[in-house]
Short mmCIF file of C-alpha atoms in Angstrom, two decimals:
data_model
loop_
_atom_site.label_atom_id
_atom_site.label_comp_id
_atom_site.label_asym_id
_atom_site.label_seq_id
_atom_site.Cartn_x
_atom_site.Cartn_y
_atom_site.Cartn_z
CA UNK Y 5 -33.55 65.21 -124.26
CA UNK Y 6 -34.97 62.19 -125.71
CA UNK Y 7 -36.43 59.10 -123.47
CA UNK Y 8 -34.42 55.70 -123.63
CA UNK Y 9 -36.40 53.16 -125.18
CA UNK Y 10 -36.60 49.98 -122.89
CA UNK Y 11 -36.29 47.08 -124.46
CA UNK Y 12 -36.11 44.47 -121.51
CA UNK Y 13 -38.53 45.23 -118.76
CA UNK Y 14 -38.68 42.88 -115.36
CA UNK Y 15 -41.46 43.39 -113.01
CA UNK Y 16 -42.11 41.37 -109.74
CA UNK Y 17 -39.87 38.51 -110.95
CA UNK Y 18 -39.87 35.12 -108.33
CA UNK Y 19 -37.75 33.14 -109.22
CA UNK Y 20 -37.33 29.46 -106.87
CA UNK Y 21 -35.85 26.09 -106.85
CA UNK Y 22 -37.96 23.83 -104.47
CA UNK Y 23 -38.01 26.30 -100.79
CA UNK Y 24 -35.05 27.79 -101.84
CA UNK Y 25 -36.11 31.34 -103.17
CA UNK Y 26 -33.45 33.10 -105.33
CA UNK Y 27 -35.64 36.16 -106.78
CA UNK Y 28 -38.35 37.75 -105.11
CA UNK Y 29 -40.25 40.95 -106.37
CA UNK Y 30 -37.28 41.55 -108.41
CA UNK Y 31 -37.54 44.85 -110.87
CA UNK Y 32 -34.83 45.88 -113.50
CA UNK Y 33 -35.30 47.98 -116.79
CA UNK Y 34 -32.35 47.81 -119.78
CA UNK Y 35 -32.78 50.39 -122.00
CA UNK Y 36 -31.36 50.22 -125.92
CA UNK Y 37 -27.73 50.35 -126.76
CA UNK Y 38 -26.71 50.43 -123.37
CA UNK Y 39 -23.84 47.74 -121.52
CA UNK Y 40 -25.52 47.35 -118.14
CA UNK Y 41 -23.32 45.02 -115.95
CA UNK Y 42 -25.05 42.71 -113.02
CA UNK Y 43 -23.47 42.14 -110.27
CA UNK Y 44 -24.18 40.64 -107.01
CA UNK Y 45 -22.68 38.47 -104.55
CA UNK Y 46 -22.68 34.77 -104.39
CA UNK Y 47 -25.78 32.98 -104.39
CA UNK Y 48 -27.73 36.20 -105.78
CA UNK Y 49 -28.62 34.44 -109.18
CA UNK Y 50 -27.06 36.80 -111.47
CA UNK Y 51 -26.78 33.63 -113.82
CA UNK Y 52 -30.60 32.74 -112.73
CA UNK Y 53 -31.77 36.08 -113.88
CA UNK Y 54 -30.22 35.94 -117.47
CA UNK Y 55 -31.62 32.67 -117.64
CA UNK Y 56 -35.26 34.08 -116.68
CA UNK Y 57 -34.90 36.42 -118.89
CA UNK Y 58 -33.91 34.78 -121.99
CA UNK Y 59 -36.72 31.96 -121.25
CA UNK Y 60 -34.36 29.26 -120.46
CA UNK Y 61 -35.95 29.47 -117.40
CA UNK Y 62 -39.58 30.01 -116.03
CA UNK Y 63 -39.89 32.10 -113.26
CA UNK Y 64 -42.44 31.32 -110.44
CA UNK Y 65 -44.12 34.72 -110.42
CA UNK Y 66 -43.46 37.89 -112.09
CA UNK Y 67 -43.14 39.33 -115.67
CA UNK Y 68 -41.07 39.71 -118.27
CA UNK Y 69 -40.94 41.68 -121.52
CA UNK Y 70 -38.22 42.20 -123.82
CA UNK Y 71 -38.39 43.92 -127.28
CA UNK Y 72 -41.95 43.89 -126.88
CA UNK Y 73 -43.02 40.34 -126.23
CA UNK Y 74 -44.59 39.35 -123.27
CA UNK Y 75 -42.55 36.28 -122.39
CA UNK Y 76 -45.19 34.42 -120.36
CA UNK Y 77 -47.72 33.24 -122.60
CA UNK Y 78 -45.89 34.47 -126.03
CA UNK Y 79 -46.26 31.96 -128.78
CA UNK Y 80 -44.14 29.28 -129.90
CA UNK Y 81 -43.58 31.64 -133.06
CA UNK Y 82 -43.31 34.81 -130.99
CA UNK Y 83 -40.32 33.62 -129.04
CA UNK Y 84 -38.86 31.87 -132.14
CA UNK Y 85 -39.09 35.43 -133.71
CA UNK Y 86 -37.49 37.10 -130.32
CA UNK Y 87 -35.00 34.79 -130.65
CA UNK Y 88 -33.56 35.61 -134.01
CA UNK Y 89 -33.67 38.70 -132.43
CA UNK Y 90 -31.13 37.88 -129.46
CA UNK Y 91 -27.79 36.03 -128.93
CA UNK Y 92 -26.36 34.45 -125.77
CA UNK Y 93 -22.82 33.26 -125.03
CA UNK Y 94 -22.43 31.67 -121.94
CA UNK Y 95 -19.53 30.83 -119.80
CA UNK Y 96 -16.25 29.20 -121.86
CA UNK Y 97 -18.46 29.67 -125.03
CA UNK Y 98 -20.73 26.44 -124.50
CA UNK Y 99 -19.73 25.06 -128.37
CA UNK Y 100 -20.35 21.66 -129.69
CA UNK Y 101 -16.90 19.88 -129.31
CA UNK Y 102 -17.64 17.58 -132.27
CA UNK Y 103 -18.29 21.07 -134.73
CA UNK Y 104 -15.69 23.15 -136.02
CA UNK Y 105 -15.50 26.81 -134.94
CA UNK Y 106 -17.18 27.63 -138.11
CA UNK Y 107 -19.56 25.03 -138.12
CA UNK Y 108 -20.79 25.80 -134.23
CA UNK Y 109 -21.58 29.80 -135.41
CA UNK Y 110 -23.61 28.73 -138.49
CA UNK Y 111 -25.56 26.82 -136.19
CA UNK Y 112 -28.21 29.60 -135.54
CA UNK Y 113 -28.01 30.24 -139.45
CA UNK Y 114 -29.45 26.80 -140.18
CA UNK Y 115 -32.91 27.98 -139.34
CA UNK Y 116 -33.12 30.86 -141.97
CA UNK Y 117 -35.20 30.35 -145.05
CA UNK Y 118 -33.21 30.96 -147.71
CA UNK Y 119 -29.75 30.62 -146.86
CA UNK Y 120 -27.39 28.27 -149.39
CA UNK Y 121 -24.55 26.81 -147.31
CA UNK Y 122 -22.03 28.96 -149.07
CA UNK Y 123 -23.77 32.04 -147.79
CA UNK Y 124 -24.14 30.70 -143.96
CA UNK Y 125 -20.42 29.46 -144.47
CA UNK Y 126 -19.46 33.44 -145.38
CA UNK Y 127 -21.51 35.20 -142.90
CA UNK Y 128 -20.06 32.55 -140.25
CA UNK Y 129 -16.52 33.44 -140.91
CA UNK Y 130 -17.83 37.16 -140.95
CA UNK Y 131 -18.73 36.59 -137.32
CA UNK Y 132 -16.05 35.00 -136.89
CA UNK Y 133 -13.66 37.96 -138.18
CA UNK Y 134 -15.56 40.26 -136.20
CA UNK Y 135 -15.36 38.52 -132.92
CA UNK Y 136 -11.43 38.89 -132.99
CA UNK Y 137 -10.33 35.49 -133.85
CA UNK Y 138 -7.79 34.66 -136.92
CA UNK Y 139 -8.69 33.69 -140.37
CA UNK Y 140 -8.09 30.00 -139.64
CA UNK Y 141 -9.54 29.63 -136.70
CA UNK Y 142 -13.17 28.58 -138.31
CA UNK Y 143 -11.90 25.43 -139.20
CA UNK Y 144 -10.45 24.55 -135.49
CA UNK Y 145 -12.47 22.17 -133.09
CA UNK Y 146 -12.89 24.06 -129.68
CA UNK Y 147 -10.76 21.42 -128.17
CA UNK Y 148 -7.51 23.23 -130.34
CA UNK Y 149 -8.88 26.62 -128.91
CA UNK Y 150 -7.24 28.56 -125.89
CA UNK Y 151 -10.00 29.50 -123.40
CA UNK Y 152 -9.90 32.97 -124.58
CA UNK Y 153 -10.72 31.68 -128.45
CA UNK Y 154 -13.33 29.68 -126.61
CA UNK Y 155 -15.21 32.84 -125.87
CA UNK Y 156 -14.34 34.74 -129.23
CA UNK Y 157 -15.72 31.80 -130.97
CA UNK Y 158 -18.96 31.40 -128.39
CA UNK Y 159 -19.36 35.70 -129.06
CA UNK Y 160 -19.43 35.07 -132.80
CA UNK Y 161 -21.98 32.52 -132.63
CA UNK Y 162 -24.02 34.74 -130.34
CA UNK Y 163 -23.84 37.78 -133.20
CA UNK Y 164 -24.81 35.10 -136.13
CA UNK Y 165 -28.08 36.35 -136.50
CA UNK Y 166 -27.09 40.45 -135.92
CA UNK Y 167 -28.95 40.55 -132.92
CA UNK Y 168 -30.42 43.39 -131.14
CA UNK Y 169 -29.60 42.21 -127.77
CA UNK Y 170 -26.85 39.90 -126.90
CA UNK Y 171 -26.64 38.29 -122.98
CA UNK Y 172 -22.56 38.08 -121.54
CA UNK Y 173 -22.75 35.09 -118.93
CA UNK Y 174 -18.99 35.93 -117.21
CA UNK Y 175 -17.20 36.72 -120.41
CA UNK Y 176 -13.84 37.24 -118.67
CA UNK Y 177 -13.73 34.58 -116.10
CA UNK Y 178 -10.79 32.68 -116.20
CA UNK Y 179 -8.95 34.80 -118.67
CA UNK Y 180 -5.72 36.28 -117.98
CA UNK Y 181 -5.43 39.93 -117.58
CA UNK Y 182 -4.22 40.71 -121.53
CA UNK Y 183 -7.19 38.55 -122.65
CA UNK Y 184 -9.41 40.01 -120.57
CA UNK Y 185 -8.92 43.65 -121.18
CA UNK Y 186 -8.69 42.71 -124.91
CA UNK Y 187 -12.57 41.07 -124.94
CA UNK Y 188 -13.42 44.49 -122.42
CA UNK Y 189 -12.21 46.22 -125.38
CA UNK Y 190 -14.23 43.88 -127.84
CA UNK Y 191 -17.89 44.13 -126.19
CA UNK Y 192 -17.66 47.82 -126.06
CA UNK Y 193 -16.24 48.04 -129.81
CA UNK Y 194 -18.83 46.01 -130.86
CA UNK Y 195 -21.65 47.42 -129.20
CA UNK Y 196 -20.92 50.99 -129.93
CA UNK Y 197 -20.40 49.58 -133.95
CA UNK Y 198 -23.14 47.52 -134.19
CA UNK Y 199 -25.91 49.67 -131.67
CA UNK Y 200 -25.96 46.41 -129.69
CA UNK Y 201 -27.53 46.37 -126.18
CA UNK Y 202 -25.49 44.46 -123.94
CA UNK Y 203 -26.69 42.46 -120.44
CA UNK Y 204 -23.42 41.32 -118.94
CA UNK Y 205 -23.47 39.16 -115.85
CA UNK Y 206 -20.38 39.73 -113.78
CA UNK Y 207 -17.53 39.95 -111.16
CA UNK Y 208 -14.58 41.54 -112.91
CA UNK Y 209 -13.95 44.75 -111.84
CA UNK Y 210 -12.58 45.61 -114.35
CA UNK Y 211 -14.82 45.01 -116.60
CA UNK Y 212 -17.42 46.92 -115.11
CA UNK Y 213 -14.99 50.27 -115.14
CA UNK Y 214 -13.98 49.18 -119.07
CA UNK Y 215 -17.28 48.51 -120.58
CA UNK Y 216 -20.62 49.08 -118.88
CA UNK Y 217 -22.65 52.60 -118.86
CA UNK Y 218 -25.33 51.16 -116.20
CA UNK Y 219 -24.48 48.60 -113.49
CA UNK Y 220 -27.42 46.20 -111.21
CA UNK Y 221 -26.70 45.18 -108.34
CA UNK Y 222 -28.40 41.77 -106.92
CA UNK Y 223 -28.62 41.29 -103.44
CA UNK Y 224 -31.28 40.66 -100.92
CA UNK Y 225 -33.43 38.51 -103.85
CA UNK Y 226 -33.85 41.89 -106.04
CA UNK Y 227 -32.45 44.47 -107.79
CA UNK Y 228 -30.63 46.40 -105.28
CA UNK Y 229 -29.82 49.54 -107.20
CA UNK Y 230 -28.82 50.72 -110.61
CA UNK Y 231 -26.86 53.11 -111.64
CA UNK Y 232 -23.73 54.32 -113.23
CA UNK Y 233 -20.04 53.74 -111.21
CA UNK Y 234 -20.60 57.02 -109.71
CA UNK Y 235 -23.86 56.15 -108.57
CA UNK Y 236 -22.57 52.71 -106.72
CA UNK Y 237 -19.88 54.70 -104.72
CA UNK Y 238 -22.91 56.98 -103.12
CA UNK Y 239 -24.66 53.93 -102.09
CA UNK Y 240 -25.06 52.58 -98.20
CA UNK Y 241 -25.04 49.27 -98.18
CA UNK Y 242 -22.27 47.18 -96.59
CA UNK Y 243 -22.09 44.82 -99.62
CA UNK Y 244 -21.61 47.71 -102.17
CA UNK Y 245 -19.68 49.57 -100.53
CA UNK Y 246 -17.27 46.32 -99.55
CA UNK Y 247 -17.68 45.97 -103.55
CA UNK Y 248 -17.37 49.39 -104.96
CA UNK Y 249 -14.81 50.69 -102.50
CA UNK Y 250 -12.50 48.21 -101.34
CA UNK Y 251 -8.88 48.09 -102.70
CA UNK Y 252 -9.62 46.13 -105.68
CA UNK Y 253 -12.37 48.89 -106.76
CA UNK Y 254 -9.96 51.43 -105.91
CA UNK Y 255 -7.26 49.59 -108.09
CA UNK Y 256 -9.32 49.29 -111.03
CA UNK Y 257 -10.74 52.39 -110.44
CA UNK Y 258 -6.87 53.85 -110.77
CA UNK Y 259 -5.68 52.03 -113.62
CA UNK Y 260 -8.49 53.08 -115.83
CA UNK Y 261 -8.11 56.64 -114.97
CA UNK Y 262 -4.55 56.35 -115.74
CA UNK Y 263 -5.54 54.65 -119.19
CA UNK Y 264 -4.33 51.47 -118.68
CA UNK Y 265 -6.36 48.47 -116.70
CA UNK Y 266 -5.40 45.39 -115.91
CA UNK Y 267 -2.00 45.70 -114.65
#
């Protein structure tokens, strides 16, 4: 049986905001090709963490390596190179109102040497196609976009570069239950297509059960536990087991065993 190659690796991470501390000695592996969801009550900086990790933030303490950079005292050109290497969508798809859909993806594209416009134009609407969303949608501001297009179009900016590693910050909040099991049904797709790993922050249920192979549970400023579903419903702790076996975990829980979720 072969060993999973770990490609983001967190050790001792602090992260804190003045005497607030949101992180403390906080450990999590994410191995290649994998969807691991992170969950976590309230408060328990699942957002923070992505953030940390993708060097958006800089943690107070602690380490972090991800395809083999050392994040904390990398070079300018060593994270520029990681970053080609990554995409992030965050919440609603953070695009530039005054871009078009098409314009916003071939943002990251911008920065690679020898690129005409006509080829960053094609491989944006590629990304585009690929993310779900119709042909004309590329030239559409993201004020003409339903919320749901707002993510599409946010995903296909985040796979511009074919990235190795691509960070979900609530990719199903707000969406109705049909748009959300369709983008469930996206992520996986994609990942299993393209050999993407995936690092979804979360609190759909649903989700979780649709998508991820490895969940990571925040609570009490670390990394909890990880595991698979199966794993979370052996754990004792009243937050996970609140979580993992109330009704709505026993609801979702249901409907994807009877091949249908959302409903």
């Amino acid at each position: 049986m072969s060993v999973a190659e770990t490609v983001i690796e967190v050790r001792g991470l602090r992260n804190q905001f003045g005497t607030h501390v949101v992180h403390d000695g906080l450990d999590l592996d994410v191995y290649r090709g994998e969807i691991l969801g992170v969950v976590g009550g309230s408060g328990t900086g699942k957002s923070v963490l992505l953030r940390s990790i993708t060097g958006l933030i800089t943690p107070a303490a602690g380490s972090v390596r991800m395809l083999g950079t050392e994040m904390r005292g990398a070079s300018e050109a060593e994270l520029d190179a990681l970053a080609e290497r990554i995409g992030v969508m965050f919440q609603d798809g953070a695009l530039f109102s005054s871009l078009t859909v098409c314009e916003n993806v071939m943002v990251p594209l911008s920065n690679v040497e020898g690129l005409d416009a006509r080829t960053r134009e094609a491989l944006a609407r590629l990304k585009i196609s690929l993310s779900g969303l119709p042909w004309n949608a590329g030239d559409k501001f993201p004020s003409e976009l339903s919320g749901g297009m707002r993510k599409r179009a946010g995903l296909a900016r985040a796979l511009a570069l074919d990235p190795e590693i691509v960070f979900l910050d609530e990719p199903t909040a707000g969406l109705d239950p049909i748009g959300a099991a369709a983008f469930d049904e996206l992520i996986r797709g994609l990942s299993r297509a393209l050999g993407l790993t995936v690092f979804l922050v979360t609190h759909d249920l649903d989700t979780l059960y649709a998508t991820c192979d490895r969940i990571a549970v925040l609570a009490e400023k670390r990394v909890l536990v990880t595991g698979t579903l199966d794993d979370m419903l052996e754990v004792d702790h009243p937050w996970v087991r609140e979580y993992f076996l109330g009704p709505r975990a026993r609801a979702a829980r249901d409907a994807i065993a009877a091949g249908h979720g959302r409903e």
